[in-house]
Amino acid sequence: MIEVEQVIKYAKMLNFKSLSALRSGNISVKYKNGFLITPSGVKYSQLETEDVVFVFLDGKFESLKQKPSSEWRIHKDIYVNKKEANAVVHAHSTHATAVSAHGKSIPAFHYMVALAGGDDIKCAEYATFGTEELSKNILDALDKRKTCLMSNHEEFLRFFQIMK
Ligand SMILES: [Zn+2]
């Protein structure tokens, strides 16, 4: 299944590119009536096909071995609310950590900011990880955007429209 291979390939790239260390951050790809997501607690350098977890859009999951990333709810809520999203990448980069700690949007200081979909990159307000409140804050920050920071979560989030 090509989608499983994509999840593994890009999860490993999060490590290689120093966007997220070891098992932190998470990646998913939309698949049928749900999505395939990186598991909780497995180092990405050791990821194998059967570690990837399928989660339905109602939050139930099917897995041979693992539980889904503890941040699966964010991915689910993006797929439910953003029909154009085909993949979600959630990284813990050092730079995003430093910027998100200020809780402010990134203004259009550079043309690459436009890749987020508008003239700034918004910062989602803090809420406890895994909660519906955090998903709501992220969806607010993703209004008319494809990318946001997550305040005090040391994180960066982006969804993609994959051309098929
Ligand atoms: Zn995270």
PDB file of C-alpha atoms and ligand atoms in Angstrom:
ATOM      1  CA  MET A   1       0.000   0.000   0.000  1.00  0.00           C
ATOM      2  CA  ILE A   2       1.672   3.178  -1.201  1.00  0.00           C
ATOM      3  CA  GLU A   3       0.133   5.348   1.577  1.00  0.00           C
ATOM      4  CA  VAL A   4       1.805   3.240   4.314  1.00  0.00           C
ATOM      5  CA  GLU A   5       5.152   3.598   2.544  1.00  0.00           C
ATOM      6  CA  GLN A   6       4.649   7.378   2.361  1.00  0.00           C
ATOM      7  CA  VAL A   7       3.940   7.611   6.116  1.00  0.00           C
ATOM      8  CA  ILE A   8       7.141   5.658   6.894  1.00  0.00           C
ATOM      9  CA  LYS A   9       9.294   7.543   4.362  1.00  0.00           C
ATOM     10  CA  TYR A  10       8.288  11.005   5.584  1.00  0.00           C
ATOM     11  CA  ALA A  11       8.347  10.079   9.296  1.00  0.00           C
ATOM     12  CA  LYS A  12      11.987   9.022   8.807  1.00  0.00           C
ATOM     13  CA  MET A  13      12.665  12.292   6.975  1.00  0.00           C
ATOM     14  CA  LEU A  14      11.386  14.209  10.043  1.00  0.00           C
ATOM     15  CA  ASN A  15      14.332  12.630  11.886  1.00  0.00           C
ATOM     16  CA  PHE A  16      16.946  13.019   9.142  1.00  0.00           C
ATOM     17  CA  LYS A  17      16.071  16.646   8.510  1.00  0.00           C
ATOM     18  CA  SER A  18      16.124  17.429  12.256  1.00  0.00           C
ATOM     19  CA  LEU A  19      12.482  18.542  12.201  1.00  0.00           C
ATOM     20  CA  SER A  20      11.604  16.065  14.942  1.00  0.00           C
ATOM     21  CA  ALA A  21      13.836  13.787  16.979  1.00  0.00           C
ATOM     22  CA  LEU A  22      13.377  10.058  17.618  1.00  0.00           C
ATOM     23  CA  ARG A  23       9.612   9.396  17.856  1.00  0.00           C
ATOM     24  CA  SER A  24       8.313  12.937  18.222  1.00  0.00           C
ATOM     25  CA  GLY A  25       6.046  14.669  15.759  1.00  0.00           C
ATOM     26  CA  ASN A  26       3.634  12.689  13.641  1.00  0.00           C
ATOM     27  CA  ILE A  27       2.520  12.215  10.068  1.00  0.00           C
ATOM     28  CA  SER A  28      -0.656  10.955   8.472  1.00  0.00           C
ATOM     29  CA  VAL A  29      -2.020  10.336   5.000  1.00  0.00           C
ATOM     30  CA  LYS A  30      -5.731  10.224   4.174  1.00  0.00           C
ATOM     31  CA  TYR A  31      -6.815   6.731   3.194  1.00  0.00           C
ATOM     32  CA  LYS A  32     -10.329   5.557   2.260  1.00  0.00           C
ATOM     33  CA  ASN A  33     -12.735   6.538   5.103  1.00  0.00           C
ATOM     34  CA  GLY A  34      -9.958   7.470   7.525  1.00  0.00           C
ATOM     35  CA  PHE A  35      -6.213   7.966   7.633  1.00  0.00           C
ATOM     36  CA  LEU A  36      -2.937   6.140   8.187  1.00  0.00           C
ATOM     37  CA  ILE A  37      -0.814   7.619  10.989  1.00  0.00           C
ATOM     38  CA  THR A  38       2.489   7.059  12.743  1.00  0.00           C
ATOM     39  CA  PRO A  39       2.218   5.034  15.965  1.00  0.00           C
ATOM     40  CA  SER A  40       2.792   6.151  19.535  1.00  0.00           C
ATOM     41  CA  GLY A  41       6.130   5.292  21.132  1.00  0.00           C
ATOM     42  CA  VAL A  42       8.061   3.804  18.197  1.00  0.00           C
ATOM     43  CA  LYS A  43      11.338   5.382  17.041  1.00  0.00           C
ATOM     44  CA  TYR A  44      10.860   6.389  13.418  1.00  0.00           C
ATOM     45  CA  SER A  45      14.195   4.841  12.443  1.00  0.00           C
ATOM     46  CA  GLN A  46      12.627   1.477  13.424  1.00  0.00           C
ATOM     47  CA  LEU A  47       9.234   1.976  11.760  1.00  0.00           C
ATOM     48  CA  GLU A  48       7.882  -0.949   9.792  1.00  0.00           C
ATOM     49  CA  THR A  49       4.757  -1.371   7.693  1.00  0.00           C
ATOM     50  CA  GLU A  50       2.740  -3.080  10.433  1.00  0.00           C
ATOM     51  CA  ASP A  51       3.469  -0.237  12.897  1.00  0.00           C
ATOM     52  CA  VAL A  52       1.384   2.263  10.907  1.00  0.00           C
ATOM     53  CA  VAL A  53      -2.140   2.599  12.339  1.00  0.00           C
ATOM     54  CA  PHE A  54      -5.406   3.097  10.444  1.00  0.00           C
ATOM     55  CA  VAL A  55      -7.823   5.494  12.199  1.00  0.00           C
ATOM     56  CA  PHE A  56     -11.438   5.944  11.077  1.00  0.00           C
ATOM     57  CA  LEU A  57     -12.875   9.468  10.921  1.00  0.00           C
ATOM     58  CA  ASP A  58     -14.946   8.701  14.048  1.00  0.00           C
ATOM     59  CA  GLY A  59     -11.731   8.074  16.021  1.00  0.00           C
ATOM     60  CA  LYS A  60     -11.901   4.262  16.184  1.00  0.00           C
ATOM     61  CA  PHE A  61      -8.706   2.589  15.047  1.00  0.00           C
ATOM     62  CA  GLU A  62      -7.466  -0.657  13.596  1.00  0.00           C
ATOM     63  CA  SER A  63      -3.957  -1.840  14.152  1.00  0.00           C
ATOM     64  CA  LEU A  64      -1.927  -5.004  14.043  1.00  0.00           C
ATOM     65  CA  LYS A  65       0.573  -3.884  16.672  1.00  0.00           C
ATOM     66  CA  GLN A  66       0.515  -0.252  17.807  1.00  0.00           C
ATOM     67  CA  LYS A  67      -1.674   2.533  19.112  1.00  0.00           C
ATOM     68  CA  PRO A  68      -1.965   5.690  16.985  1.00  0.00           C
ATOM     69  CA  SER A  69       0.073   8.785  17.840  1.00  0.00           C
ATOM     70  CA  SER A  70      -1.306  10.431  20.969  1.00  0.00           C
ATOM     71  CA  GLU A  71      -2.043  13.445  18.749  1.00  0.00           C
ATOM     72  CA  TRP A  72      -4.323  11.488  16.368  1.00  0.00           C
ATOM     73  CA  ARG A  73      -7.318  13.714  17.259  1.00  0.00           C
ATOM     74  CA  ILE A  74      -5.728  16.761  15.602  1.00  0.00           C
ATOM     75  CA  HIS A  75      -5.273  14.784  12.369  1.00  0.00           C
ATOM     76  CA  LYS A  76      -8.863  13.441  12.508  1.00  0.00           C
ATOM     77  CA  ASP A  77     -10.340  16.889  13.088  1.00  0.00           C
ATOM     78  CA  ILE A  78      -8.338  18.393  10.201  1.00  0.00           C
ATOM     79  CA  TYR A  79      -9.539  15.668   7.793  1.00  0.00           C
ATOM     80  CA  VAL A  80     -13.154  16.075   8.965  1.00  0.00           C
ATOM     81  CA  ASN A  81     -13.112  19.886   8.683  1.00  0.00           C
ATOM     82  CA  LYS A  82     -10.706  20.494   5.784  1.00  0.00           C
ATOM     83  CA  LYS A  83     -11.889  18.365   2.885  1.00  0.00           C
ATOM     84  CA  GLU A  84      -8.902  19.489   0.792  1.00  0.00           C
ATOM     85  CA  ALA A  85      -6.379  17.976   3.253  1.00  0.00           C
ATOM     86  CA  ASN A  86      -4.767  14.731   2.083  1.00  0.00           C
ATOM     87  CA  ALA A  87      -1.811  14.607   4.470  1.00  0.00           C
ATOM     88  CA  VAL A  88      -0.856  16.197   7.794  1.00  0.00           C
ATOM     89  CA  VAL A  89       2.662  16.763   9.129  1.00  0.00           C
ATOM     90  CA  HIS A  90       3.195  17.780  12.726  1.00  0.00           C
ATOM     91  CA  ALA A  91       6.824  18.526  13.566  1.00  0.00           C
ATOM     92  CA  HIS A  92       8.753  19.558  16.673  1.00  0.00           C
ATOM     93  CA  SER A  93      11.485  21.673  15.129  1.00  0.00           C
ATOM     94  CA  THR A  94      13.814  23.813  17.225  1.00  0.00           C
ATOM     95  CA  HIS A  95      12.977  26.951  15.264  1.00  0.00           C
ATOM     96  CA  ALA A  96       9.200  26.463  15.486  1.00  0.00           C
ATOM     97  CA  THR A  97       9.600  25.815  19.215  1.00  0.00           C
ATOM     98  CA  ALA A  98      11.369  29.119  19.715  1.00  0.00           C
ATOM     99  CA  VAL A  99       8.858  31.098  17.679  1.00  0.00           C
ATOM    100  CA  SER A 100       5.694  29.406  19.049  1.00  0.00           C
ATOM    101  CA  ALA A 101       6.782  30.152  22.632  1.00  0.00           C
ATOM    102  CA  HIS A 102       5.900  33.797  21.903  1.00  0.00           C
ATOM    103  CA  GLY A 103       2.300  32.842  21.025  1.00  0.00           C
ATOM    104  CA  LYS A 104       2.282  35.244  18.077  1.00  0.00           C
ATOM    105  CA  SER A 105       1.603  34.932  14.356  1.00  0.00           C
ATOM    106  CA  ILE A 106       4.528  35.054  11.933  1.00  0.00           C
ATOM    107  CA  PRO A 107       4.020  38.145   9.743  1.00  0.00           C
ATOM    108  CA  ALA A 108       4.763  38.241   6.000  1.00  0.00           C
ATOM    109  CA  PHE A 109       8.447  39.050   6.438  1.00  0.00           C
ATOM    110  CA  HIS A 110       9.459  36.586   3.689  1.00  0.00           C
ATOM    111  CA  TYR A 111       7.743  35.357   0.531  1.00  0.00           C
ATOM    112  CA  MET A 112       7.772  31.748   1.841  1.00  0.00           C
ATOM    113  CA  VAL A 113       5.133  32.768   4.414  1.00  0.00           C
ATOM    114  CA  ALA A 114       2.671  32.824   1.487  1.00  0.00           C
ATOM    115  CA  LEU A 115       2.942  28.997   1.282  1.00  0.00           C
ATOM    116  CA  ALA A 116       0.806  28.923   4.436  1.00  0.00           C
ATOM    117  CA  GLY A 117      -2.063  30.244   2.305  1.00  0.00           C
ATOM    118  CA  GLY A 118      -2.191  33.915   3.308  1.00  0.00           C
ATOM    119  CA  ASP A 119      -0.189  36.855   4.577  1.00  0.00           C
ATOM    120  CA  ASP A 120       0.747  35.338   7.940  1.00  0.00           C
ATOM    121  CA  ILE A 121       1.164  32.021   9.798  1.00  0.00           C
ATOM    122  CA  LYS A 122      -1.141  32.010  12.796  1.00  0.00           C
ATOM    123  CA  CYS A 123      -0.264  30.543  16.187  1.00  0.00           C
ATOM    124  CA  ALA A 124      -2.915  28.267  17.739  1.00  0.00           C
ATOM    125  CA  GLU A 125      -3.698  29.040  21.377  1.00  0.00           C
ATOM    126  CA  TYR A 126      -2.475  26.558  23.957  1.00  0.00           C
ATOM    127  CA  ALA A 127      -4.700  23.734  25.224  1.00  0.00           C
ATOM    128  CA  THR A 128      -3.840  20.351  26.743  1.00  0.00           C
ATOM    129  CA  PHE A 129      -2.624  17.871  24.135  1.00  0.00           C
ATOM    130  CA  GLY A 130      -5.170  15.378  22.848  1.00  0.00           C
ATOM    131  CA  THR A 131      -8.182  17.532  23.781  1.00  0.00           C
ATOM    132  CA  GLU A 132     -11.062  18.756  21.609  1.00  0.00           C
ATOM    133  CA  GLU A 133     -10.170  22.273  22.758  1.00  0.00           C
ATOM    134  CA  LEU A 134      -6.708  21.974  21.191  1.00  0.00           C
ATOM    135  CA  SER A 135      -8.249  20.746  17.913  1.00  0.00           C
ATOM    136  CA  LYS A 136     -10.616  23.728  17.947  1.00  0.00           C
ATOM    137  CA  ASN A 137      -7.752  26.173  18.528  1.00  0.00           C
ATOM    138  CA  ILE A 138      -5.774  24.602  15.678  1.00  0.00           C
ATOM    139  CA  LEU A 139      -8.754  24.727  13.286  1.00  0.00           C
ATOM    140  CA  ASP A 140      -9.203  28.415  14.171  1.00  0.00           C
ATOM    141  CA  ALA A 141      -5.520  29.040  13.321  1.00  0.00           C
ATOM    142  CA  LEU A 142      -5.930  27.045  10.085  1.00  0.00           C
ATOM    143  CA  ASP A 143      -8.868  29.165   8.904  1.00  0.00           C
ATOM    144  CA  LYS A 144      -7.908  30.087   5.297  1.00  0.00           C
ATOM    145  CA  ARG A 145      -4.443  28.637   6.009  1.00  0.00           C
ATOM    146  CA  LYS A 146      -2.589  25.341   5.479  1.00  0.00           C
ATOM    147  CA  THR A 147      -0.020  25.846   8.220  1.00  0.00           C
ATOM    148  CA  CYS A 148       0.049  27.011  11.828  1.00  0.00           C
ATOM    149  CA  LEU A 149       2.236  27.115  14.888  1.00  0.00           C
ATOM    150  CA  MET A 150       1.033  25.564  18.137  1.00  0.00           C
ATOM    151  CA  SER A 151       1.662  27.792  21.128  1.00  0.00           C
ATOM    152  CA  ASN A 152       3.776  26.185  23.852  1.00  0.00           C
ATOM    153  CA  HIS A 153       3.555  22.777  22.207  1.00  0.00           C
ATOM    154  CA  GLU A 154       6.947  23.264  20.598  1.00  0.00           C
ATOM    155  CA  GLU A 155       5.313  22.562  17.342  1.00  0.00           C
ATOM    156  CA  PHE A 156       4.488  23.289  13.811  1.00  0.00           C
ATOM    157  CA  LEU A 157       1.686  21.829  11.777  1.00  0.00           C
ATOM    158  CA  ARG A 158       0.918  21.727   8.085  1.00  0.00           C
ATOM    159  CA  PHE A 159      -1.533  19.903   5.919  1.00  0.00           C
ATOM    160  CA  PHE A 160      -1.038  19.207   2.261  1.00  0.00           C
ATOM    161  CA  GLN A 161      -3.111  18.741  -0.816  1.00  0.00           C
ATOM    162  CA  ILE A 162      -1.470  15.896  -2.673  1.00  0.00           C
ATOM    163  CA  MET A 163      -2.003  15.885  -6.412  1.00  0.00           C
ATOM    164  CA  LYS A 164      -3.157  12.406  -7.425  1.00  0.00           C
TER     165      LYS A 164
HETATM  166 ZN    ZN B   1       3.397  17.272  19.050  1.00  0.00          ZN
END
